[in-house]
mmCIF file of C-alpha atoms in Angstrom:
data_model
loop_
_atom_site.group_PDB
_atom_site.id
_atom_site.type_symbol
_atom_site.label_atom_id
_atom_site.label_comp_id
_atom_site.label_asym_id
_atom_site.label_seq_id
_atom_site.Cartn_x
_atom_site.Cartn_y
_atom_site.Cartn_z
ATOM 1 C CA MET A 182 50.555 -31.399 58.944
ATOM 2 C CA ALA A 183 53.588 -31.913 56.731
ATOM 3 C CA THR A 184 53.485 -30.524 53.218
ATOM 4 C CA HIS A 185 53.270 -32.972 50.324
ATOM 5 C CA THR A 186 56.877 -32.187 49.321
ATOM 6 C CA GLU A 187 58.079 -32.829 52.872
ATOM 7 C CA GLN A 188 56.223 -36.140 52.947
ATOM 8 C CA LEU A 189 57.861 -37.376 49.762
ATOM 9 C CA THR A 190 61.282 -37.140 51.410
ATOM 10 C CA ARG A 191 60.239 -39.947 53.793
ATOM 11 C CA VAL A 192 59.741 -43.580 52.806
ATOM 12 C CA ALA A 193 56.430 -45.126 53.879
ATOM 13 C CA VAL A 194 56.820 -48.567 52.291
ATOM 14 C CA GLN A 195 60.089 -50.339 51.589
ATOM 15 C CA LEU A 196 60.434 -53.791 50.049
ATOM 16 C CA ARG A 197 63.722 -55.599 49.561
ATOM 17 C CA GLY A 198 64.002 -59.013 47.941
ATOM 18 C CA LEU A 199 60.336 -59.828 48.521
ATOM 19 C CA THR A 200 59.467 -63.288 47.198
ATOM 20 C CA ARG A 201 56.323 -65.425 47.281
ATOM 21 C CA SER A 202 55.620 -68.828 45.759
ATOM 22 C CA PHE A 203 52.477 -70.939 45.596
ATOM 23 C CA ASP A 204 52.753 -74.684 44.905
ATOM 24 C CA GLY A 205 56.225 -74.218 43.448
ATOM 25 C CA ARG A 206 55.232 -71.290 41.198
ATOM 26 C CA THR A 207 56.982 -68.001 41.954
ATOM 27 C CA VAL A 208 54.500 -65.112 41.962
ATOM 28 C CA LEU A 209 56.722 -62.415 43.473
ATOM 29 C CA ASP A 210 60.384 -62.720 42.563
ATOM 30 C CA GLY A 211 62.712 -60.631 44.733
ATOM 31 C CA ILE A 212 60.829 -57.334 44.462
ATOM 32 C CA ASP A 213 62.550 -54.106 45.531
ATOM 33 C CA LEU A 214 60.326 -51.056 45.961
ATOM 34 C CA ASP A 215 60.215 -47.748 47.842
ATOM 35 C CA ILE A 216 56.978 -45.745 48.189
ATOM 36 C CA PRO A 217 57.497 -42.250 49.664
ATOM 37 C CA ALA A 218 55.077 -41.040 52.309
ATOM 38 C CA GLY A 219 52.096 -39.322 50.733
ATOM 39 C CA GLN A 220 52.621 -40.708 47.220
ATOM 40 C CA PHE A 221 49.706 -42.090 45.169
ATOM 41 C CA VAL A 222 50.858 -45.254 43.384
ATOM 42 C CA ALA A 223 48.883 -47.526 41.051
ATOM 43 C CA LEU A 224 49.865 -51.141 40.378
ATOM 44 C CA LEU A 225 48.981 -52.740 37.045
ATOM 45 C CA GLY A 226 49.464 -56.274 35.777
ATOM 46 C CA HIS A 227 47.731 -59.186 34.086
ATOM 47 C CA SER A 228 45.429 -61.454 36.102
ATOM 48 C CA GLY A 229 47.571 -63.728 38.220
ATOM 49 C CA SER A 230 50.592 -61.430 38.018
ATOM 50 C CA GLY A 231 50.734 -61.060 41.807
ATOM 51 C CA LYS A 232 49.158 -57.619 42.282
ATOM 52 C CA SER A 233 46.850 -58.680 45.097
ATOM 53 C CA THR A 234 49.573 -60.889 46.573
ATOM 54 C CA LEU A 235 51.862 -57.868 46.812
ATOM 55 C CA LEU A 236 49.115 -55.759 48.356
ATOM 56 C CA ARG A 237 48.341 -58.460 50.939
ATOM 57 C CA ALA A 238 52.022 -58.606 51.847
ATOM 58 C CA VAL A 239 52.204 -54.848 52.417
ATOM 59 C CA ALA A 240 48.991 -55.055 54.449
ATOM 60 C CA GLY A 241 50.639 -57.622 56.730
ATOM 61 C CA LEU A 242 48.149 -60.335 55.753
ATOM 62 C CA ASP A 243 50.688 -62.791 54.311
ATOM 63 C CA HIS A 244 53.462 -63.587 56.764
ATOM 64 C CA GLU A 245 55.117 -66.114 54.464
ATOM 65 C CA VAL A 246 55.923 -63.238 52.099
ATOM 66 C CA VAL A 247 57.346 -61.140 54.904
ATOM 67 C CA GLY A 248 59.597 -64.036 55.895
ATOM 68 C CA SER A 249 61.123 -64.187 52.414
ATOM 69 C CA GLY A 250 62.448 -60.632 52.302
ATOM 70 C CA ARG A 251 62.460 -57.261 54.001
ATOM 71 C CA LEU A 252 59.226 -55.311 54.300
ATOM 72 C CA THR A 253 58.570 -52.132 56.255
ATOM 73 C CA ALA A 254 55.254 -50.288 56.269
ATOM 74 C CA PRO A 255 53.480 -47.740 58.491
ATOM 75 C CA GLU A 256 51.698 -48.873 61.620
ATOM 76 C CA ARG A 257 48.325 -47.432 60.592
ATOM 77 C CA VAL A 258 47.208 -49.232 57.425
ATOM 78 C CA SER A 259 43.682 -49.464 55.972
ATOM 79 C CA VAL A 260 42.507 -51.719 53.151
ATOM 80 C CA VAL A 261 39.616 -51.191 50.724
ATOM 81 C CA PHE A 262 38.526 -54.160 48.595
ATOM 82 C CA GLN A 263 36.413 -54.511 45.439
ATOM 83 C CA ASP A 264 33.604 -55.782 47.663
ATOM 84 C CA SER A 265 32.704 -53.191 50.302
ATOM 85 C CA ARG A 266 32.583 -55.994 52.915
ATOM 86 C CA LEU A 267 29.985 -54.214 55.010
ATOM 87 C CA LEU A 268 28.437 -56.414 57.685
ATOM 88 C CA PRO A 269 24.747 -56.757 56.715
ATOM 89 C CA TRP A 270 23.597 -56.987 60.348
ATOM 90 C CA ARG A 271 25.182 -53.647 61.304
ATOM 91 C CA ARG A 272 23.987 -50.197 60.287
ATOM 92 C CA VAL A 273 26.253 -47.991 58.188
ATOM 93 C CA LEU A 274 27.715 -45.968 61.065
ATOM 94 C CA ASP A 275 28.386 -49.138 63.067
ATOM 95 C CA ASN A 276 30.188 -50.593 60.047
ATOM 96 C CA VAL A 277 32.344 -47.492 59.746
ATOM 97 C CA LEU A 278 33.224 -47.608 63.451
ATOM 98 C CA LEU A 279 33.925 -51.352 63.492
ATOM 99 C CA GLY A 280 36.820 -51.973 65.858
ATOM 100 C CA THR A 281 37.207 -48.293 66.758
ATOM 101 C CA ASP A 282 35.759 -45.707 69.123
ATOM 102 C CA GLY A 283 34.554 -42.191 68.416
ATOM 103 C CA GLU A 284 31.061 -41.859 66.968
ATOM 104 C CA GLU A 285 31.607 -38.215 66.012
ATOM 105 C CA ARG A 286 34.641 -39.103 63.889
ATOM 106 C CA GLY A 287 32.569 -41.777 62.160
ATOM 107 C CA ARG A 288 29.879 -39.241 61.313
ATOM 108 C CA GLU A 289 32.528 -36.863 59.990
ATOM 109 C CA ALA A 290 33.989 -39.603 57.791
ATOM 110 C CA LEU A 291 30.556 -40.406 56.354
ATOM 111 C CA ALA A 292 29.984 -36.718 55.635
ATOM 112 C CA GLU A 293 33.347 -36.583 53.834
ATOM 113 C CA VAL A 294 32.242 -39.306 51.426
ATOM 114 C CA GLY A 295 28.803 -37.808 50.840
ATOM 115 C CA LEU A 296 26.799 -40.135 53.109
ATOM 116 C CA GLU A 297 25.700 -37.634 55.738
ATOM 117 C CA GLY A 298 22.247 -38.649 56.942
ATOM 118 C CA ARG A 299 22.734 -42.337 56.038
ATOM 119 C CA GLU A 300 24.250 -43.312 59.394
ATOM 120 C CA ARG A 301 21.248 -45.485 60.371
ATOM 121 C CA ALA A 302 20.785 -47.121 56.968
ATOM 122 C CA TRP A 303 21.331 -50.847 56.505
ATOM 123 C CA PRO A 304 23.975 -51.944 53.963
ATOM 124 C CA ASN A 305 21.319 -53.504 51.690
ATOM 125 C CA GLU A 306 19.722 -50.065 51.365
ATOM 126 C CA LEU A 307 22.858 -48.630 49.721
ATOM 127 C CA SER A 308 23.737 -48.622 46.040
ATOM 128 C CA GLY A 309 27.050 -50.122 44.952
ATOM 129 C CA GLY A 310 28.680 -46.708 44.840
ATOM 130 C CA GLU A 311 27.296 -45.765 48.256
ATOM 131 C CA ALA A 312 28.578 -49.032 49.731
ATOM 132 C CA GLN A 313 32.082 -48.258 48.447
ATOM 133 C CA ARG A 314 31.802 -44.753 49.874
ATOM 134 C CA ALA A 315 30.995 -46.324 53.237
ATOM 135 C CA ALA A 316 34.029 -48.600 52.847
ATOM 136 C CA LEU A 317 36.207 -45.534 52.204
ATOM 137 C CA ALA A 318 34.749 -43.848 55.284
ATOM 138 C CA ARG A 319 35.582 -46.948 57.334
ATOM 139 C CA SER A 320 39.187 -46.764 56.137
ATOM 140 C CA LEU A 321 39.467 -43.013 56.781
ATOM 141 C CA VAL A 322 38.142 -43.123 60.335
ATOM 142 C CA ARG A 323 41.377 -44.874 61.307
ATOM 143 C CA GLU A 324 43.465 -41.966 59.924
ATOM 144 C CA PRO A 325 45.714 -44.345 57.960
ATOM 145 C CA GLU A 326 49.258 -43.497 56.989
ATOM 146 C CA LEU A 327 48.886 -46.018 54.161
ATOM 147 C CA LEU A 328 45.710 -46.773 52.203
ATOM 148 C CA LEU A 329 45.717 -50.016 50.210
ATOM 149 C CA ALA A 330 42.974 -50.378 47.591
ATOM 150 C CA ASP A 331 42.439 -53.672 45.737
ATOM 151 C CA GLU A 332 40.412 -52.857 42.595
ATOM 152 C CA PRO A 333 37.877 -50.905 44.707
ATOM 153 C CA PHE A 334 35.895 -49.631 41.708
ATOM 154 C CA GLY A 335 35.975 -52.739 39.511
ATOM 155 C CA ALA A 336 32.350 -53.695 40.187
ATOM 156 C CA LEU A 337 30.908 -50.200 39.612
ATOM 157 C CA ASP A 338 29.335 -48.819 36.455
ATOM 158 C CA ALA A 339 31.365 -46.344 34.386
ATOM 159 C CA LEU A 340 29.641 -43.168 35.613
ATOM 160 C CA THR A 341 29.821 -44.149 39.279
ATOM 161 C CA ARG A 342 33.464 -45.125 38.827
ATOM 162 C CA ILE A 343 34.366 -41.670 37.494
ATOM 163 C CA LYS A 344 32.654 -40.042 40.490
ATOM 164 C CA MET A 345 34.530 -42.343 42.849
ATOM 165 C CA HIS A 346 37.824 -41.424 41.175
ATOM 166 C CA ALA A 347 37.232 -37.758 41.953
ATOM 167 C CA LEU A 348 36.244 -38.603 45.536
ATOM 168 C CA LEU A 349 39.323 -40.749 46.157
ATOM 169 C CA ARG A 350 41.680 -38.069 44.843
ATOM 170 C CA GLU A 351 39.986 -35.438 47.015
ATOM 171 C CA LEU A 352 40.233 -37.633 50.102
ATOM 172 C CA TRP A 353 43.878 -38.401 49.336
ATOM 173 C CA LYS A 354 44.626 -34.700 48.974
ATOM 174 C CA ARG A 355 42.879 -33.899 52.260
ATOM 175 C CA HIS A 356 44.320 -36.706 54.416
ATOM 176 C CA GLN A 357 47.657 -37.251 52.614
ATOM 177 C CA PRO A 358 48.169 -40.977 53.205
ATOM 178 C CA SER A 359 50.371 -42.989 50.921
ATOM 179 C CA VAL A 360 48.124 -44.926 48.510
ATOM 180 C CA LEU A 361 48.771 -48.208 46.707
ATOM 181 C CA LEU A 362 45.937 -48.868 44.270
ATOM 182 C CA VAL A 363 45.731 -52.243 42.532
ATOM 183 C CA THR A 364 43.835 -51.987 39.254
ATOM 184 C CA HIS A 365 43.516 -53.698 35.867
ATOM 185 C CA ASP A 366 42.413 -50.440 34.214
ATOM 186 C CA VAL A 367 45.223 -48.483 32.528
ATOM 187 C CA ASP A 368 43.120 -45.332 32.196
ATOM 188 C CA GLU A 369 42.117 -45.469 35.861
ATOM 189 C CA ALA A 370 45.785 -45.690 36.844
ATOM 190 C CA ILE A 371 46.754 -42.726 34.667
ATOM 191 C CA VAL A 372 43.900 -40.495 35.838
ATOM 192 C CA LEU A 373 44.361 -41.209 39.540
ATOM 193 C CA ALA A 374 48.006 -41.959 40.299
ATOM 194 C CA ASP A 375 51.191 -39.943 40.285
ATOM 195 C CA ARG A 376 53.240 -43.087 39.694
ATOM 196 C CA VAL A 377 52.277 -46.333 37.952
ATOM 197 C CA LEU A 378 54.026 -49.685 38.375
ATOM 198 C CA VAL A 379 53.608 -52.656 36.050
ATOM 199 C CA LEU A 380 54.116 -56.089 37.595
ATOM 200 C CA GLU A 381 55.493 -58.597 35.103
ATOM 201 C CA GLU A 382 56.718 -62.143 35.785
ATOM 202 C CA GLY A 383 57.009 -61.450 39.481
ATOM 203 C CA ARG A 384 59.026 -58.263 39.088
ATOM 204 C CA ILE A 385 58.345 -54.593 38.479
ATOM 205 C CA GLY A 386 58.793 -54.257 34.729
ATOM 206 C CA LEU A 387 57.981 -50.534 34.494
ATOM 207 C CA ASP A 388 58.018 -47.705 37.023
ATOM 208 C CA LEU A 389 56.401 -44.676 35.373
ATOM 209 C CA THR A 390 55.874 -41.187 36.823
ATOM 210 C CA ILE A 391 52.720 -39.447 35.521
ATOM 211 C CA ASP A 392 53.853 -35.847 35.292
ATOM 212 C CA ARG A 393 50.520 -34.141 34.651
ATOM 213 C CA PRO A 394 48.539 -31.840 36.989
ATOM 214 C CA HIS A 395 45.201 -32.791 38.504
ATOM 215 C CA PRO A 396 42.354 -33.003 37.815
ATOM 216 C CA ARG A 397 42.987 -35.187 34.777
ATOM 217 C CA SER A 398 40.554 -36.227 32.074
ATOM 218 C CA TYR A 399 40.342 -39.455 30.119
ATOM 219 C CA ARG A 400 40.090 -37.242 27.027
ATOM 220 C CA ASP A 401 43.388 -35.438 27.649
ATOM 221 C CA PRO A 402 45.511 -36.189 24.553
ATOM 222 C CA LEU A 403 48.690 -35.528 26.529
ATOM 223 C CA LEU A 404 47.982 -38.678 28.549
ATOM 224 C CA GLY A 405 48.141 -40.767 25.386
ATOM 225 C CA GLU A 406 51.893 -41.310 25.575
ATOM 226 C CA TYR A 407 51.635 -42.660 29.108
ATOM 227 C CA ARG A 408 48.823 -44.960 28.010
ATOM 228 C CA GLU A 409 50.885 -46.328 25.103
ATOM 229 C CA ARG A 410 53.889 -47.004 27.334
ATOM 230 C CA LEU A 411 51.781 -48.821 29.908
ATOM 231 C CA LEU A 412 49.937 -50.880 27.311
ATOM 232 C CA ALA A 413 53.264 -51.832 25.711
ATOM 233 C CA ALA A 414 54.593 -52.930 29.096
ATOM 234 C CA LEU A 415 51.506 -55.076 29.465
ATOM 235 C CA GLY A 416 52.015 -56.543 25.995
ATOM 236 C CA VAL A 417 48.855 -54.952 24.625
ATOM 237 C CA THR A 418 48.604 -52.913 21.412
ATOM 238 C CA GLU A 419 46.035 -50.172 20.842
ATOM 239 C CA ASP A 420 44.243 -52.495 18.400
ATOM 240 C CA HIS A 421 43.479 -54.843 21.279
ATOM 241 C CA ALA A 422 42.993 -52.272 24.063
#
């Protein structure tokens, strides 16, 4: 397996002049972006700023976007959504293996996310956090080169969300995919990502490297400067944060 430094010399995702409009309104306006292999990137922006539209384009789910510019991405891509999207009529292991072979790898993936022994459970028997763990296992079983996450922790309570942050970072460190995380939470972006992008009026208004070692804490005062810069880019003052 390549080292993290070696990975960062390769580009996993490249966008050039990517544009997308809906009903005459431009959501993505000629975006240029490179994401090195193995980098953890968070994408911030106001509601309706085009975060999910950009993620769908990179995932290959919006061909009209691809036709408006250049987009290259790895062949093996997995997507995790805010809703776990587990099929209620399939047991947990069957959900993880959906569309793939290799039961043993599915069991290993469930063990990685702390769900060993829950292979035969039904989705409605899982808590919200457990369901998202199963969704992560489903994405990992495909050994993705690129993991796309669209506000995967937005529906979880604060304590569960913090636990999921630690799990996602550990899984990223172990498997070394590139990660593009869409979030509305500035603190989540700072704690998890090594690079944070702010989408503004269809373009990337800020591209900020978070140069702090992991694990990070919300209480770390040295993260305050990053938080202020991101909030300013979003047009939010501390009084309104």
